[in-house]
């Protein structure tokens, strides 16, 4: 029995049974390590050695939480939301125009976070929580919002060669395909990934037009308590907030550090007096608590991934898939995509999956007679599969961090399962289609 299959299956099964994701990751890692021959001590050692890999992201989330609470204190986000609330007040929950406007705004910002302003998930805890009150008044299903955000976080990097997409497509995907023996000169990664990206778009349309088009009710009182719906603001506090947000983004882009960017923004609030010195400690702690769960999941996920790598059975899984394929192109494409899905859901990063699978899948693709463009599409899609739908991926953890500030959005059943069904299944179908037609 392959340790990767056992570990990922156990982790997913426990998560679906509503066992906390951190507990599921730890138990999955230990059982996977035992199956992989590491023993209990070796499994713990590998898990502990990997924890540091998630510490930077966890601290970034904690500081972003503190920054988000400071923004709420200033009233900036609520000033922006008040105009929307006025429209809701006049037209009630039937204001479909405002619903599509808000969903379009969230989608546009998510897409821009991958290329125009490459801040990835940093915008979510700043923008989404203050809009929850408006979204709830409109009775919008948060599962739909999670699908919209995840689409915007994943599709641009797997399709558009700018920002994070330039890193994934050029520096990781094409570079690893070339490294393993296929000439990529003149190949367009955009062309190779166009059909898989179309699968993502189809999944989004199904979620928007069918799965979650109905209305869903949430407790407004819980949102009002968490989101300071009655927060007071003035021109001065709004100006300070605008300066703090701009400075945070500039510093993050300059130093490539969400930690320093969020800290700089929080300091602006403290030095300006919008957040009083005697309140700063409590606000900072409140924000860190808000993001603590997500941070610990990221830390545990890093340990989980390290155990999978230490067993050496990620490569064994890839090798086994190559042995099952034989000479069938159709079966070969399907199995390569399924292995990519399993590996990415366990590791939680498509960027880390491509180098692992390319070493076997590229020569295998050549042997089966796939064109260079089809090989790029297979490896790229296999890497991207699982990013949406993994409990440990920042593409799912990010939306949950914004939508669950009031405790009314479950990470597994309201983010992970919807994004898995609406993106991974179409991506499998369209990725296979691309492999067979390119």
Coordinates of C-alpha atoms in Angstrom, one line a residue:
X1 CA 0.0 0.0 0.0
X2 CA 1.4 3.4 -1.0
X3 CA 2.0 5.7 1.9
X4 CA 0.9 8.8 0.0
X5 CA -2.4 7.3 -0.9
X6 CA -3.0 6.1 2.7
X7 CA -1.9 9.5 4.2
X8 CA -4.0 11.7 1.9
X9 CA -7.0 9.4 2.0
X10 CA -7.0 9.3 5.8
X11 CA -6.5 13.1 6.0
X12 CA -9.4 13.7 3.6
X13 CA -11.7 11.1 5.3
X14 CA -11.1 12.6 8.8
X15 CA -11.7 16.1 7.5
X16 CA -15.0 15.2 5.9
X17 CA -16.0 13.6 9.2
X18 CA -15.5 17.1 10.7
X19 CA -12.4 16.2 12.6
X20 CA -10.3 19.4 12.8
X21 CA -8.0 19.8 9.8
X22 CA -4.9 20.1 12.0
X23 CA -5.7 16.8 13.8
X24 CA -6.5 15.2 10.4
X25 CA -3.1 16.4 9.0
X26 CA -1.2 15.1 12.0
X27 CA -2.9 11.7 12.1
X28 CA -2.6 11.3 8.3
X29 CA 1.1 12.2 8.4
X30 CA 1.9 9.7 11.2
X31 CA 0.0 6.8 9.6
X32 CA 1.5 7.6 6.2
X33 CA 5.0 7.6 7.8
X34 CA 4.4 4.3 9.5
X35 CA 3.1 2.8 6.2
X36 CA 6.1 4.3 4.4
X37 CA 8.6 2.6 6.8
X38 CA 9.7 5.6 8.7
X39 CA 8.5 4.3 12.1
X40 CA 6.9 6.5 14.7
X41 CA 10.1 8.3 15.7
X42 CA 11.1 8.9 12.1
X43 CA 7.6 10.1 11.2
X44 CA 7.6 12.6 14.1
X45 CA 11.1 13.8 13.2
X46 CA 10.1 14.4 9.6
X47 CA 6.9 16.1 10.6
X48 CA 8.7 18.4 13.1
X49 CA 11.4 19.2 10.6
X50 CA 8.7 20.4 8.1
X51 CA 6.9 22.6 10.5
X52 CA 9.2 25.6 9.9
X53 CA 8.1 25.6 6.2
X54 CA 4.7 26.9 7.2
X55 CA 5.8 29.3 9.8
X56 CA 6.3 32.3 7.5
X57 CA 2.8 31.9 6.0
X58 CA 1.3 31.4 9.4
X59 CA 2.9 34.6 10.8
X60 CA 1.8 36.5 7.7
X61 CA -1.8 35.4 8.3
X62 CA -1.6 36.4 11.9
X63 CA -0.3 39.9 11.1
X64 CA -2.8 40.3 8.3
X65 CA -5.5 39.5 10.8
X66 CA -4.3 42.3 13.1
X67 CA -4.1 44.7 10.2
X68 CA -7.7 43.7 9.2
X69 CA -9.0 44.4 12.7
X70 CA -7.3 47.8 12.6
X71 CA -8.9 48.6 9.3
X72 CA -12.3 47.7 10.8
X73 CA -11.5 50.0 13.7
X74 CA -10.9 52.9 11.3
X75 CA -14.2 52.3 9.5
X76 CA -12.7 52.3 6.0
X77 CA -14.2 49.1 4.8
X78 CA -17.5 50.0 6.4
X79 CA -17.6 53.3 4.7
X80 CA -17.2 51.5 1.4
X81 CA -19.9 49.0 2.4
X82 CA -22.4 51.7 3.6
X83 CA -23.1 52.7 0.0
X84 CA -23.9 49.1 -0.8
X85 CA -26.0 48.8 2.3
X86 CA -28.0 51.9 1.3
X87 CA -28.9 50.1 -2.0
X88 CA -29.9 47.0 -0.1
X89 CA -32.0 49.0 2.2
X90 CA -34.0 50.5 -0.7
X91 CA -34.4 47.3 -2.7
X92 CA -34.0 44.6 -0.1
X93 CA -32.6 41.2 -0.8
X94 CA -33.9 41.3 -4.4
X95 CA -31.2 43.6 -5.6
X96 CA -29.6 41.2 -8.0
X97 CA -27.7 43.9 -9.7
X98 CA -25.7 44.6 -6.5
X99 CA -25.2 40.9 -6.0
X100 CA -23.5 40.5 -9.4
X101 CA -21.6 43.7 -8.9
X102 CA -20.1 42.5 -5.6
X103 CA -19.3 39.0 -7.0
X104 CA -17.7 40.7 -10.0
X105 CA -15.6 42.9 -7.7
X106 CA -14.4 40.0 -5.7
X107 CA -13.5 38.0 -8.9
X108 CA -11.7 41.0 -10.4
X109 CA -9.6 41.6 -7.2
X110 CA -8.8 37.9 -6.9
X111 CA -7.6 37.8 -10.5
X112 CA -5.6 41.0 -10.1
X113 CA -4.0 39.6 -7.0
X114 CA -2.1 37.1 -9.2
X115 CA -0.7 39.5 -11.7
X116 CA -1.6 43.2 -11.7
X117 CA -0.9 43.6 -8.0
X118 CA 0.6 40.2 -7.0
X119 CA -0.3 40.0 -3.4
X120 CA -2.0 36.6 -3.6
X121 CA -4.4 36.0 -0.7
X122 CA -3.4 39.1 1.3
X123 CA -6.5 41.0 0.1
X124 CA -9.0 38.5 1.5
X125 CA -9.0 39.3 5.2
X126 CA -9.0 43.0 4.4
X127 CA -11.8 43.1 1.9
X128 CA -14.1 40.2 2.5
X129 CA -15.1 40.4 6.2
X130 CA -16.4 44.0 6.0
X131 CA -18.6 42.9 3.0
X132 CA -20.1 39.9 4.9
X133 CA -22.9 42.1 6.3
X134 CA -23.9 43.2 2.8
X135 CA -23.6 39.7 1.4
X136 CA -25.8 38.4 4.1
X137 CA -28.4 41.1 3.6
X138 CA -28.5 40.0 0.0
X139 CA -28.7 36.4 1.1
X140 CA -25.8 35.3 -1.0
X141 CA -24.5 31.8 -0.4
X142 CA -21.0 32.0 0.9
X143 CA -20.1 28.8 -0.9
X144 CA -20.6 30.7 -4.1
X145 CA -18.2 33.4 -2.9
X146 CA -15.6 30.8 -2.0
X147 CA -15.9 29.3 -5.5
X148 CA -15.5 32.8 -7.1
X149 CA -12.5 33.6 -5.0
X150 CA -10.8 30.3 -5.6
X151 CA -11.3 30.6 -9.3
X152 CA -9.6 34.0 -9.2
X153 CA -6.7 32.6 -7.2
X154 CA -6.0 29.5 -9.3
X155 CA -7.0 30.1 -13.0
X156 CA -4.8 33.2 -13.7
X157 CA -1.5 31.5 -12.6
X158 CA -2.3 28.3 -14.6
X159 CA -3.2 30.2 -17.7
X160 CA -1.8 33.7 -17.9
X161 CA 2.0 34.0 -18.1
X162 CA 2.3 37.2 -16.0
X163 CA 2.8 37.6 -12.2
X164 CA 2.5 34.3 -10.4
X165 CA 1.6 32.8 -13.8
X166 CA 5.0 33.7 -15.2
X167 CA 6.6 31.8 -12.3
X168 CA 4.4 28.7 -12.7
X169 CA 4.2 28.5 -16.5
X170 CA 7.7 29.7 -17.5
X171 CA 10.0 29.1 -14.5
X172 CA 8.4 25.8 -13.2
X173 CA 6.3 24.2 -15.9
X174 CA 8.2 24.8 -19.2
X175 CA 11.6 24.7 -17.4
X176 CA 10.9 21.2 -15.9
X177 CA 9.5 19.9 -19.2
X178 CA 12.6 21.1 -21.0
X179 CA 14.9 19.7 -18.2
X180 CA 13.4 16.2 -18.8
X181 CA 14.0 16.1 -22.5
X182 CA 11.3 17.9 -24.4
X183 CA 12.2 21.0 -26.4
X184 CA 9.9 23.8 -25.5
X185 CA 11.3 26.6 -27.8
X186 CA 8.4 28.3 -29.5
X187 CA 5.8 26.5 -27.4
X188 CA 3.0 28.7 -25.9
X189 CA 2.1 27.8 -22.3
X190 CA -1.0 29.8 -22.7
X191 CA -2.0 27.6 -25.7
X192 CA -1.2 24.4 -23.8
X193 CA -3.3 25.5 -20.8
X194 CA -6.2 27.1 -22.6
X195 CA -8.5 24.0 -22.6
X196 CA -7.9 23.2 -18.9
X197 CA -8.6 26.8 -18.0
X198 CA -11.8 26.5 -20.0
X199 CA -12.7 23.7 -17.6
X200 CA -12.2 26.0 -14.6
X201 CA -14.5 28.5 -16.3
X202 CA -17.2 25.9 -16.8
X203 CA -16.9 24.9 -13.2
X204 CA -17.4 28.6 -12.1
X205 CA -20.4 29.0 -14.4
X206 CA -22.0 25.9 -12.9
X207 CA -21.4 27.2 -9.4
X208 CA -22.8 30.6 -10.2
X209 CA -25.8 29.7 -12.4
X210 CA -26.9 26.4 -10.9
X211 CA -25.3 25.0 -7.7
X212 CA -25.4 28.1 -5.4
X213 CA -27.8 30.5 -7.2
X214 CA -30.3 30.1 -4.4
X215 CA -30.5 32.3 -1.4
X216 CA -29.0 31.3 2.0
X217 CA -29.5 32.9 5.4
X218 CA -26.9 33.6 8.0
X219 CA -27.1 35.2 11.5
X220 CA -26.8 39.0 11.0
X221 CA -26.2 39.5 14.8
X222 CA -23.1 37.4 14.8
X223 CA -21.7 39.3 11.8
X224 CA -22.5 42.6 13.4
X225 CA -20.7 41.6 16.7
X226 CA -17.5 40.5 14.9
X227 CA -17.4 43.1 12.2
X228 CA -18.0 46.3 14.2
X229 CA -21.0 47.1 12.0
X230 CA -21.6 50.3 14.0
X231 CA -18.0 51.5 13.7
X232 CA -17.7 55.3 13.6
X233 CA -15.4 56.9 11.1
X234 CA -14.4 60.4 9.9
X235 CA -12.5 61.9 7.0
X236 CA -9.4 61.7 9.1
X237 CA -9.7 58.0 10.0
X238 CA -10.5 57.2 6.4
X239 CA -7.5 59.1 5.1
X240 CA -5.2 57.3 7.6
X241 CA -6.7 53.9 6.6
X242 CA -6.1 54.7 2.9
X243 CA -2.4 55.6 3.7
X244 CA -2.0 52.4 5.8
X245 CA -3.4 50.1 3.1
X246 CA -1.3 51.8 0.3
X247 CA 1.8 51.6 2.5
X248 CA 1.2 47.9 3.3
X249 CA 0.9 47.0 -0.3
X250 CA 3.9 49.0 -1.4
X251 CA 6.1 47.6 1.3
X252 CA 4.9 44.0 0.5
X253 CA 5.7 44.5 -3.2
X254 CA 9.1 46.1 -2.4
X255 CA 10.3 43.6 0.1
X256 CA 8.2 40.6 -1.0
X257 CA 7.0 40.2 2.5
X258 CA 3.4 40.1 3.7
X259 CA 4.8 40.1 7.3
X260 CA 6.6 43.5 7.0
X261 CA 3.8 45.0 4.8
X262 CA 1.0 44.2 7.4
X263 CA 3.2 45.3 10.2
X264 CA 3.9 48.7 8.5
X265 CA 0.2 49.2 7.9
X266 CA -0.6 48.4 11.6
X267 CA 2.1 50.8 12.8
X268 CA 0.5 53.6 10.7
X269 CA -2.8 53.1 12.6
X270 CA -1.0 53.1 15.9
X271 CA 1.1 56.2 15.3
X272 CA -1.8 58.1 13.9
X273 CA -4.0 57.5 16.9
X274 CA -6.8 55.7 15.0
X275 CA -5.8 52.7 17.1
X276 CA -5.0 54.1 20.6
X277 CA -1.8 52.9 22.3
X278 CA -3.7 51.3 25.1
X279 CA -5.9 49.5 22.6
X280 CA -3.2 48.4 20.3
X281 CA -2.2 45.2 22.2
X282 CA -5.8 44.0 22.5
X283 CA -6.5 44.7 18.8
X284 CA -3.4 43.0 17.7
X285 CA -4.2 39.9 19.8
X286 CA -7.8 39.9 18.5
X287 CA -6.6 39.9 14.9
X288 CA -4.1 37.1 15.5
X289 CA -6.8 35.0 17.1
X290 CA -9.0 35.6 14.1
X291 CA -6.4 34.0 11.8
X292 CA -4.8 31.5 14.2
X293 CA -6.7 28.5 12.9
X294 CA -5.6 29.1 9.3
X295 CA -2.0 29.6 10.4
X296 CA -1.9 26.4 12.3
X297 CA -3.4 24.5 9.4
X298 CA -0.6 25.9 7.2
X299 CA 2.1 24.8 9.7
X300 CA 0.6 21.3 10.1
X301 CA 0.3 21.0 6.3
X302 CA 4.0 21.8 5.9
X303 CA 4.8 19.0 8.3
X304 CA 2.4 16.6 6.5
X305 CA 4.1 17.3 3.2
X306 CA 7.6 16.7 4.6
X307 CA 6.5 13.3 5.9
X308 CA 5.2 12.4 2.4
X309 CA 8.5 13.4 0.9
X310 CA 10.5 11.6 3.5
X311 CA 8.8 8.3 2.8
X312 CA 10.1 8.4 -0.8
X313 CA 6.8 7.0 -2.0
X314 CA 5.6 10.1 -3.9
X315 CA 8.1 9.0 -6.6
X316 CA 7.0 5.4 -6.2
X317 CA 3.4 6.5 -6.8
X318 CA 4.5 8.2 -10.0
X319 CA 6.5 5.2 -11.1
X320 CA 3.7 2.8 -10.4
X321 CA 1.3 4.9 -12.5
X322 CA 3.8 4.7 -15.4
X323 CA 3.8 0.9 -15.0
X324 CA 0.0 0.7 -15.1
X325 CA -0.4 2.7 -18.3
X326 CA 1.2 0.4 -20.9
X327 CA 0.8 1.8 -24.3
X328 CA -2.7 3.4 -23.9
X329 CA -2.6 7.2 -24.5
X330 CA -6.1 7.7 -23.1
X331 CA -5.4 5.7 -19.9
X332 CA -2.0 7.3 -19.6
X333 CA -3.4 10.9 -19.7
X334 CA -6.0 10.0 -17.1
X335 CA -3.7 8.3 -14.7
X336 CA -1.1 11.1 -14.9
X337 CA -3.8 13.6 -14.1
X338 CA -5.1 11.5 -11.2
X339 CA -1.6 11.1 -9.7
X340 CA -1.1 14.9 -9.9
X341 CA -4.4 15.4 -8.1
X342 CA -3.5 13.1 -5.3
X343 CA 0.0 14.5 -4.8
X344 CA -1.1 18.2 -4.9
X345 CA -3.9 17.6 -2.5
X346 CA -1.4 16.1 -0.1
X347 CA 1.4 18.6 -0.5
X348 CA -1.0 21.6 -0.9
X349 CA 1.1 23.3 -3.6
X350 CA 0.9 23.0 -7.3
X351 CA 4.2 24.8 -7.6
X352 CA 5.9 22.0 -5.6
X353 CA 4.1 19.2 -7.5
X354 CA 5.3 19.9 -11.0
X355 CA 9.1 19.2 -10.4
X356 CA 8.1 15.9 -8.7
X357 CA 5.9 14.5 -11.5
X358 CA 7.7 16.0 -14.5
X359 CA 10.7 13.7 -14.1
X360 CA 8.6 10.6 -14.9
X361 CA 5.6 12.0 -16.9
X362 CA 7.6 13.9 -19.5
X363 CA 9.6 10.8 -20.7
X364 CA 6.4 8.7 -20.4
X365 CA 4.5 11.2 -22.5
X366 CA 7.2 11.1 -25.2
X367 CA 7.1 7.2 -25.1
X368 CA 3.3 7.3 -25.6
X369 CA 3.5 9.6 -28.5
X370 CA 2.1 12.8 -27.0
X371 CA 3.1 16.0 -28.7
X372 CA 5.2 18.5 -26.8
X373 CA 2.2 20.8 -26.4
X374 CA 0.1 18.0 -25.0
X375 CA 2.9 17.0 -22.6
X376 CA 3.1 20.6 -21.3
X377 CA -0.7 20.5 -20.9
X378 CA -0.7 17.2 -19.0
X379 CA 2.1 18.2 -16.6
X380 CA 0.6 21.7 -16.0
X381 CA -2.9 20.4 -15.4
X382 CA -1.7 17.5 -13.2
X383 CA 0.2 20.1 -11.1
X384 CA -2.8 22.5 -10.8
X385 CA -5.2 19.7 -10.0
X386 CA -5.9 19.6 -6.2
X387 CA -4.9 23.2 -5.5
X388 CA -8.6 24.0 -5.5
X389 CA -10.1 21.5 -3.1
X390 CA -7.2 20.7 -0.9
X391 CA -7.8 21.4 2.8
X392 CA -4.2 22.5 3.1
X393 CA -4.0 24.8 0.0
X394 CA -3.9 28.6 0.4
X395 CA -6.3 28.8 -2.5
X396 CA -9.0 27.3 -0.1
X397 CA -7.6 28.6 3.2
X398 CA -7.6 32.2 1.9
X399 CA -11.3 32.3 1.1
X400 CA -12.2 30.6 4.4
X401 CA -10.1 33.1 6.4
X402 CA -12.4 35.9 5.1
X403 CA -15.7 34.1 5.1
X404 CA -15.5 32.5 8.5
X405 CA -14.7 35.4 10.7
X406 CA -18.1 35.0 12.4
X407 CA -17.9 31.2 12.6
X408 CA -20.7 30.6 10.0
X409 CA -18.6 29.1 7.2
X410 CA -17.1 25.6 7.5
X411 CA -13.7 25.2 5.8
X412 CA -14.2 21.7 4.6
X413 CA -17.9 21.6 3.7
X414 CA -18.3 25.2 2.6
X415 CA -15.0 25.8 0.8
X416 CA -13.1 22.6 0.2
X417 CA -15.9 20.3 -1.0
X418 CA -17.5 23.0 -3.3
X419 CA -14.2 24.0 -4.9
X420 CA -13.2 20.3 -5.4
X421 CA -16.4 19.4 -7.1
X422 CA -16.6 22.5 -9.3
X423 CA -13.0 22.8 -10.3
X424 CA -11.1 19.5 -10.0
X425 CA -13.7 17.4 -11.8
X426 CA -14.0 19.7 -14.8
X427 CA -10.2 20.2 -14.8
X428 CA -9.8 16.4 -15.0
X429 CA -12.1 16.2 -18.0
X430 CA -10.8 19.2 -19.8
X431 CA -7.2 18.3 -19.0
X432 CA -7.7 14.8 -20.5
X433 CA -9.4 16.4 -23.6
X434 CA -6.4 18.7 -24.0
X435 CA -4.0 15.8 -23.8
X436 CA -5.9 13.9 -26.5
X437 CA -6.4 16.8 -28.9
X438 CA -3.3 18.9 -28.8

